[in-house]
Short mmCIF file of N, CA and C in Angstrom, two decimals:
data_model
loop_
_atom_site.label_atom_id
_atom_site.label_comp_id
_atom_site.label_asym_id
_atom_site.label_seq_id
_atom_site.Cartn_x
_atom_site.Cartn_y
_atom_site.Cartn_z
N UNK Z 1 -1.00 0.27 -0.80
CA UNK Z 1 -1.75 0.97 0.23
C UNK Z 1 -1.12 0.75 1.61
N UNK Z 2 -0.77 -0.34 1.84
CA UNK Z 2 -0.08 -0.74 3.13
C UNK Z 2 1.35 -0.05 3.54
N UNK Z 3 1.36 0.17 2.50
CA UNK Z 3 3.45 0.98 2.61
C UNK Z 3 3.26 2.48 2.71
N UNK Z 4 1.98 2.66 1.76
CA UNK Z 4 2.20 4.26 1.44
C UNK Z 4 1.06 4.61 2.33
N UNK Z 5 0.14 4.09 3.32
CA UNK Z 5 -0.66 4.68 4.22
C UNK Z 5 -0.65 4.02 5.86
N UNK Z 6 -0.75 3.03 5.90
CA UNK Z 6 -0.97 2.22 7.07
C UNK Z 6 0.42 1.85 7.77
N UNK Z 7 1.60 2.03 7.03
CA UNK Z 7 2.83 1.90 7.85
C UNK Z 7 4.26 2.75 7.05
N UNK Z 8 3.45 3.84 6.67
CA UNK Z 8 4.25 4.70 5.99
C UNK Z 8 5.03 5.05 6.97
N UNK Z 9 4.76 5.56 8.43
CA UNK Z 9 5.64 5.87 9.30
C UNK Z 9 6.90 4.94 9.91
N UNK Z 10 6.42 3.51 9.69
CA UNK Z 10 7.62 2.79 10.25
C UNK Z 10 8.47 2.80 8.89
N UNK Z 11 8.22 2.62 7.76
CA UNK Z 11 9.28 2.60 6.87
C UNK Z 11 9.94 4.08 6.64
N UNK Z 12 9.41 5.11 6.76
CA UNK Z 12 10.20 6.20 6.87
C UNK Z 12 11.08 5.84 8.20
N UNK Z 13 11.06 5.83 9.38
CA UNK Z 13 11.84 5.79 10.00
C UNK Z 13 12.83 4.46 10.24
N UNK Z 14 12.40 3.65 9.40
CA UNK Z 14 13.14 2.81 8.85
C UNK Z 14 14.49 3.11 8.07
N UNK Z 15 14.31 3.83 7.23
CA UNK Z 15 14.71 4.39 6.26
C UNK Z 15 15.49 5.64 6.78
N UNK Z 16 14.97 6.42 7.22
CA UNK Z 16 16.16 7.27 8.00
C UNK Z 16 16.97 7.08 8.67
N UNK Z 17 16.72 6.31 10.11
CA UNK Z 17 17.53 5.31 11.21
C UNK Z 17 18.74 3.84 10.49
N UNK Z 18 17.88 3.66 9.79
CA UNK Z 18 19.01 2.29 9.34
C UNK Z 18 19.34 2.48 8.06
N UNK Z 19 18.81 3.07 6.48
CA UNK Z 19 19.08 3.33 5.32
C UNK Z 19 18.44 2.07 4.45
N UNK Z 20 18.29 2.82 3.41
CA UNK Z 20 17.91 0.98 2.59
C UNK Z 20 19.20 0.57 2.27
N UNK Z 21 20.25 0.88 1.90
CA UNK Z 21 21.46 0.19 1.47
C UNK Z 21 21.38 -1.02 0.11
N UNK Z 22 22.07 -1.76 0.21
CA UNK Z 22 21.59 -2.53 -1.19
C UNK Z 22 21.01 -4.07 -1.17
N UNK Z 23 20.20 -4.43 -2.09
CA UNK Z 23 19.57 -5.87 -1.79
C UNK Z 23 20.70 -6.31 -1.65
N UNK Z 24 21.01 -7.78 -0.53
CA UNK Z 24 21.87 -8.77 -0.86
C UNK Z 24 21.30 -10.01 -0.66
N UNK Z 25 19.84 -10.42 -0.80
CA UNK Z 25 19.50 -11.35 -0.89
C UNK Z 25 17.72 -11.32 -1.37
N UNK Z 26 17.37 -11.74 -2.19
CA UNK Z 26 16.04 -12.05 -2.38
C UNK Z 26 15.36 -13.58 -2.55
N UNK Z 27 14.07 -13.52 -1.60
CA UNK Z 27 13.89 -14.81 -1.52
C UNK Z 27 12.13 -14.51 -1.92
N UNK Z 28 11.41 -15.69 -2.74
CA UNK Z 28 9.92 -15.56 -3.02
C UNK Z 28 9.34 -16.24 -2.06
N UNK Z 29 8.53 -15.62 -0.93
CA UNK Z 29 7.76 -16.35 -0.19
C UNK Z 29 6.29 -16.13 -0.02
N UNK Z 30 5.76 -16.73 0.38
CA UNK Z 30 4.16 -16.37 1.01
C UNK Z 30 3.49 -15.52 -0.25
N UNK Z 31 3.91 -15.86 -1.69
CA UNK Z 31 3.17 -14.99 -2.42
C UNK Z 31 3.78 -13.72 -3.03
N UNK Z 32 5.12 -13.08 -2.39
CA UNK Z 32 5.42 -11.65 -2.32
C UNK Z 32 7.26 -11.74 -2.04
N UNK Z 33 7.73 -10.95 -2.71
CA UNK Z 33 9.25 -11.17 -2.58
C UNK Z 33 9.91 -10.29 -1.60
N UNK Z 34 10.78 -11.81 -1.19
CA UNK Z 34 11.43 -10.76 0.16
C UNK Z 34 12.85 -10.27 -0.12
N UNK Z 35 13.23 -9.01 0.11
CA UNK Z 35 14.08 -8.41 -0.48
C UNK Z 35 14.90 -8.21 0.81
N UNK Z 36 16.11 -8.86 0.99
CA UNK Z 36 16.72 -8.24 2.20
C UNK Z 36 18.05 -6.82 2.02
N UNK Z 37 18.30 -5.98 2.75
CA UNK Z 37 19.19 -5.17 2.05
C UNK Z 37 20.79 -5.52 3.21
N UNK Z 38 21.80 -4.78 2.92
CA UNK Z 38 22.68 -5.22 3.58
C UNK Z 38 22.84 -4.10 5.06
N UNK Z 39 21.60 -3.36 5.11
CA UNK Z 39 21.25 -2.74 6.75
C UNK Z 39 20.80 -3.45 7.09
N UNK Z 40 19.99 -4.33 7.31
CA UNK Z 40 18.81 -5.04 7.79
C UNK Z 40 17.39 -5.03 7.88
N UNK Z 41 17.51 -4.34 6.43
CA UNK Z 41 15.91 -4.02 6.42
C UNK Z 41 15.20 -4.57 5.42
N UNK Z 42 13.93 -5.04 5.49
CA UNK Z 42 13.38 -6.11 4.75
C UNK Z 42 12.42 -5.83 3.58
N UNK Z 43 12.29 -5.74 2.45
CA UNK Z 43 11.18 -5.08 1.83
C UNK Z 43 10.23 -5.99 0.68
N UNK Z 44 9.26 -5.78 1.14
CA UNK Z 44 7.94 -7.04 0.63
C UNK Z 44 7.69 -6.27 -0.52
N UNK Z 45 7.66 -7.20 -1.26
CA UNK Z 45 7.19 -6.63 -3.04
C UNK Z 45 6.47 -7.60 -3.50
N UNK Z 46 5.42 -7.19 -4.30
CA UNK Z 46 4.62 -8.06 -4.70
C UNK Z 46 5.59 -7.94 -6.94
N UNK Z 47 5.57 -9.59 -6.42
CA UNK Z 47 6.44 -9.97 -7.75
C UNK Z 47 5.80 -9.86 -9.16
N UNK Z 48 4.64 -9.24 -9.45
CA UNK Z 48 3.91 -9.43 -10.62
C UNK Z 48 4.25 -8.10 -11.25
N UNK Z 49 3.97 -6.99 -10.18
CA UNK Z 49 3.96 -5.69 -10.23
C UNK Z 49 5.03 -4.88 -9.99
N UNK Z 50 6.13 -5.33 -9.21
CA UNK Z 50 7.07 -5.14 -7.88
C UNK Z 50 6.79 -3.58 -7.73
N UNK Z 51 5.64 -3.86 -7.14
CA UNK Z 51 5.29 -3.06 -6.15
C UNK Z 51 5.71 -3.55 -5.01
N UNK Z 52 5.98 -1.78 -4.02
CA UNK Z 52 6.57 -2.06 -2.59
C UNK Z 52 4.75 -2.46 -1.77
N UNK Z 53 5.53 -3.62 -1.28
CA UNK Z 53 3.95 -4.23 -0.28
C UNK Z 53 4.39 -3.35 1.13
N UNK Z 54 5.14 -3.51 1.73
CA UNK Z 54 5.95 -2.75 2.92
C UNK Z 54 7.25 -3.05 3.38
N UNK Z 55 8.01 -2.46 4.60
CA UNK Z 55 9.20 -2.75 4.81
C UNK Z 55 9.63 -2.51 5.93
N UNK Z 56 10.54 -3.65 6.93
CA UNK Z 56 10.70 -3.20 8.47
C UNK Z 56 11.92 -3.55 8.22
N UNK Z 57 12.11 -3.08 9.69
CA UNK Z 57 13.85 -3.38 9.97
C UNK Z 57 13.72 -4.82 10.68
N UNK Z 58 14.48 -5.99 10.21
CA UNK Z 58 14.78 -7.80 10.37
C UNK Z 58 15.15 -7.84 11.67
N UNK Z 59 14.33 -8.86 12.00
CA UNK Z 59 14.68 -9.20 13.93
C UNK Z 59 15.98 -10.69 13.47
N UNK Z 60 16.46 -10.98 14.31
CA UNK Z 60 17.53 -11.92 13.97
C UNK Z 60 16.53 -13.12 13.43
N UNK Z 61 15.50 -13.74 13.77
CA UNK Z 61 14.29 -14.64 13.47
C UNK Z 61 14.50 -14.67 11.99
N UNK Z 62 13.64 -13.23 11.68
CA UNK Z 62 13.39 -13.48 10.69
C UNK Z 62 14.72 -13.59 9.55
N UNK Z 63 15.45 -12.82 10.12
CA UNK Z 63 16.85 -12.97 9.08
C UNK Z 63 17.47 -14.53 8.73
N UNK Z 64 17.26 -15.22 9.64
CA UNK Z 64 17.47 -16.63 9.90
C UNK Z 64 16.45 -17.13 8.66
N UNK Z 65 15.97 -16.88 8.90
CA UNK Z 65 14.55 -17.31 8.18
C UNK Z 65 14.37 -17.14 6.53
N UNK Z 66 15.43 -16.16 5.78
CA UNK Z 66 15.04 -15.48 5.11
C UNK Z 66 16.47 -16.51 3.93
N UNK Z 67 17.72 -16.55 4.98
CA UNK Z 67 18.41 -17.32 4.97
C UNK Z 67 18.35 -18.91 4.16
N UNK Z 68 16.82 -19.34 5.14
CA UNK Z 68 16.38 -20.55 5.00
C UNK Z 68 17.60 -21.61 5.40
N UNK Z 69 18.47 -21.77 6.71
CA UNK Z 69 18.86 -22.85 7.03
C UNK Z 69 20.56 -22.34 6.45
N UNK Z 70 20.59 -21.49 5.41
CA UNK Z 70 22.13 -21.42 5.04
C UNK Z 70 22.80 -20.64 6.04
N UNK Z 71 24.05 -20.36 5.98
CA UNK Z 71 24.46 -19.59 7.17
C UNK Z 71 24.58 -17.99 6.62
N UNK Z 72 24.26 -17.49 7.70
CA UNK Z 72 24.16 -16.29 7.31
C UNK Z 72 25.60 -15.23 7.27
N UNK Z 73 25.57 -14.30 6.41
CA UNK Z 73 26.75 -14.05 6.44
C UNK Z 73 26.65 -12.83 8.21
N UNK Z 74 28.31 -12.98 8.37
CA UNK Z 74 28.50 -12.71 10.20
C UNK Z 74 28.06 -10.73 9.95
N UNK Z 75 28.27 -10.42 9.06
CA UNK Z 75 28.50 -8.87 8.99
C UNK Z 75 26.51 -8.43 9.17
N UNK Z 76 25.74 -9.23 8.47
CA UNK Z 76 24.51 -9.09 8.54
C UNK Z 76 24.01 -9.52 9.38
N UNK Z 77 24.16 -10.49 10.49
CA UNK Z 77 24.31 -10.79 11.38
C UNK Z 77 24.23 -9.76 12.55
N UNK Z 78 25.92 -9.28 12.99
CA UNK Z 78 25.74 -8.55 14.00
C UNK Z 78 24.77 -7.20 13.05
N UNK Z 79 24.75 -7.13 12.59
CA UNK Z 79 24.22 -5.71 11.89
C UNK Z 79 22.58 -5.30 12.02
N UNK Z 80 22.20 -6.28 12.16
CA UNK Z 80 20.97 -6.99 12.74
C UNK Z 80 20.68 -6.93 14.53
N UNK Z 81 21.66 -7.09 15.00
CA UNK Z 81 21.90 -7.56 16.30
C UNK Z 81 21.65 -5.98 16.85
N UNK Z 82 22.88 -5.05 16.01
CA UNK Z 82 23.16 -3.73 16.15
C UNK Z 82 21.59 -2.75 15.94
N UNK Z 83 21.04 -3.24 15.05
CA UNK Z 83 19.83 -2.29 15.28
C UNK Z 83 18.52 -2.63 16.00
N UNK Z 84 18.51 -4.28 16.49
CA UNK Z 84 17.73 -4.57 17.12
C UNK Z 84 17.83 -3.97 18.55
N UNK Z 85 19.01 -3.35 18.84
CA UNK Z 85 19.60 -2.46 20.28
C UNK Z 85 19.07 -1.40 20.23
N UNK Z 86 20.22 -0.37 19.29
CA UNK Z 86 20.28 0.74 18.68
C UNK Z 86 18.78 1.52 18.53
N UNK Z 87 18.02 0.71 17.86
CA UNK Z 87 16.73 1.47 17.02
C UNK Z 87 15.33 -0.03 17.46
N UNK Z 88 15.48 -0.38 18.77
CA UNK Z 88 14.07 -0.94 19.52
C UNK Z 88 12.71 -0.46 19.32
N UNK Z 89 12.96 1.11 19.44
CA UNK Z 89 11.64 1.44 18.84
C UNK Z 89 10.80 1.33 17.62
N UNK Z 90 11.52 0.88 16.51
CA UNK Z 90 11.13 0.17 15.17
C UNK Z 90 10.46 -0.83 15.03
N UNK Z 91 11.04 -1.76 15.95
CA UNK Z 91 10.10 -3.44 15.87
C UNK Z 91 8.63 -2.66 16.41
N UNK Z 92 8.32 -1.66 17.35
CA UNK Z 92 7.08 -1.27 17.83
C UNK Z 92 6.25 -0.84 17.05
N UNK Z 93 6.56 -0.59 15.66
CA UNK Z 93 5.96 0.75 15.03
C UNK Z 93 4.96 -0.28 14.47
#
């Protein structure tokens, strides 16, 4: 309900502006799996069902975060950096 009504608009323009591109990292947190792709966009799935819970474009924070302490690779990195510029109006949505 959360993906397909209440923030259907930021993940469409998620999704148009940055692309899903391909997972390159999944991590299980808070209950729900975090799926990172190699645009920078993040997508919550609930692991029982993998159903899409929702999906934004990664502030450097959370990419760090997602990481957990390893280093992150540099290409996802600036790539991150690049749409936190580029596409500002996303973190708003």
């Amino acid at each position: 309900y959360h993906a397909q009504v209440e923030r259907l608009d930021r993940l469409v323009a998620c999704i148009e502006h940055i692309g899903v591109g391909e997972v390159v990292r999944e991590v299980e947190r808070f209950g729900a799996v975090e799926r990172l792709t190699d645009t920078g966009l993040v997508l919550i799935v609930n692991p029982q069902t993998n159903v899409l819970i929702t999906g934004y474009a990664a502030t450097v924070k959370q990419l760090c975060g997602i990481y957990e302490g390893q280093r992150v690779p540099q290409y996802l990195y600036k790539r991150v950096q690049t749409n936190s510029k580029k596409y500002a109006f996303l973190y708003k949505m």
